Short mmCIF file of C-alpha atoms in Angstrom, two decimals:
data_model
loop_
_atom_site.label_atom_id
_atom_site.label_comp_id
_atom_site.label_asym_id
_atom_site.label_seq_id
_atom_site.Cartn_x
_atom_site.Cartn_y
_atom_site.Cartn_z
CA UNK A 1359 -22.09 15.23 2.44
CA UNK A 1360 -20.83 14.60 -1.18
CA UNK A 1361 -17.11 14.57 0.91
CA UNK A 1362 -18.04 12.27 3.29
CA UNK A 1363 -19.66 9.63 0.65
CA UNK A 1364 -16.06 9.98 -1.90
CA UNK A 1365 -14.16 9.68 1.46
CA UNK A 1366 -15.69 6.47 2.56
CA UNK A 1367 -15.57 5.09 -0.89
CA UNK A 1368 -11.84 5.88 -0.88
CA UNK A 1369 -11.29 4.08 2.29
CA UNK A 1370 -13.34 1.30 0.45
CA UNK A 1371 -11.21 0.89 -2.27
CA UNK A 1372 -7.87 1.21 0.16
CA UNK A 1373 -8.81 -2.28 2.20
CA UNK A 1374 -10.04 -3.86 -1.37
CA UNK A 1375 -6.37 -3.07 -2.32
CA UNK A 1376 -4.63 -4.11 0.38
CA UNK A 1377 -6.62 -7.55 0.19
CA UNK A 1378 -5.18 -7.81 -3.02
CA UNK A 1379 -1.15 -8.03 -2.26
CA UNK A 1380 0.25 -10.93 -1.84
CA UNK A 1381 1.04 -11.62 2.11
CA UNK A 1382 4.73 -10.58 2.01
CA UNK A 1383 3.84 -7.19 -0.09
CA UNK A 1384 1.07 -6.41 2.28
CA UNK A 1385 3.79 -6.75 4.83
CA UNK A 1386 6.46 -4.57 3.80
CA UNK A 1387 3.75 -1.91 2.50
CA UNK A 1388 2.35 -2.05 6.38
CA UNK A 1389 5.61 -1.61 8.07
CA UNK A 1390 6.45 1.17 5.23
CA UNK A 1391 3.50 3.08 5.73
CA UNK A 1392 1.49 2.17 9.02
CA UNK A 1393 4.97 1.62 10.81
CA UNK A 1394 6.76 4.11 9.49
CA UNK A 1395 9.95 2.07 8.75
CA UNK A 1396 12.39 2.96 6.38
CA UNK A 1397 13.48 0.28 3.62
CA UNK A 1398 16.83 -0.53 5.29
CA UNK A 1399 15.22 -1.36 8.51
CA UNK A 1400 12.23 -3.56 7.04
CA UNK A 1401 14.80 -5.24 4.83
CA UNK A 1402 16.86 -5.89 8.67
CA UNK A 1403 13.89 -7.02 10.69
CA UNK A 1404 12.66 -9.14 7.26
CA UNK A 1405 15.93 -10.17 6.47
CA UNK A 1406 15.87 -9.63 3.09
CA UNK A 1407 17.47 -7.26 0.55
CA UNK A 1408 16.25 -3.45 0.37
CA UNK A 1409 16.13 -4.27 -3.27
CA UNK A 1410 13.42 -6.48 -2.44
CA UNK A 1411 11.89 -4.31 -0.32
CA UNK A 1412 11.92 -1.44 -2.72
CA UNK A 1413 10.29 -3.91 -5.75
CA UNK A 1414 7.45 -5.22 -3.37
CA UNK A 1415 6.83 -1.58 -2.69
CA UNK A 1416 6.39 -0.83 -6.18
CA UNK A 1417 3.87 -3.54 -6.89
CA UNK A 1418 2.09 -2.49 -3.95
CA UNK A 1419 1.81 1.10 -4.85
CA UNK A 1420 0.81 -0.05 -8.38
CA UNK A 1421 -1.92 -2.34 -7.03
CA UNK A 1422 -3.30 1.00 -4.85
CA UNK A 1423 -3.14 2.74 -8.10
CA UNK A 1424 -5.20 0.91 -10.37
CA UNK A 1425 -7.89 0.91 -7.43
CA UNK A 1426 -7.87 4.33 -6.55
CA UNK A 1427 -7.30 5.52 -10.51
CA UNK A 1428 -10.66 6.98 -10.81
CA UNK A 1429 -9.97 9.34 -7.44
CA UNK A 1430 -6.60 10.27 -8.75
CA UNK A 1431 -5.53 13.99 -9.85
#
């Protein structure tokens, strides 16, 4: 039970995050992650550099790191 109640917290935490990027970060981190897309081909379909790309990425991932530090090894 003590799983289950860390889990859902987790998964708490996860949508607070992803409420906090800005619109085009949330984008890019969706079509990275729930999309599966590579850099290269959101930075095609965005048209925008993979530079970009690869920046928004890292403010996303910083954003899910600061709400998920307490869960993190």
């Amino acid at each position: 039970i003590n799983d289950l109640v860390v889990q859902s917290e987790i998964r708490k935490r996860i949508e607070i995050a992803k409420t906090k990027l800005p619109m085009q970060c949330g984008r890019i981190f969706s079509m990275s992650r729930d999309e599966g897309l590579t850099y290269k081909e959101i930075a095609g379909k965005l048209n925008i550099s993979v530079k970009t790309v690869e920046v928004q990425m890292c403010k996303a991932l910083k954003v899910f790191r600061n709400q998920l530090n307490t869960y993190l090894v």
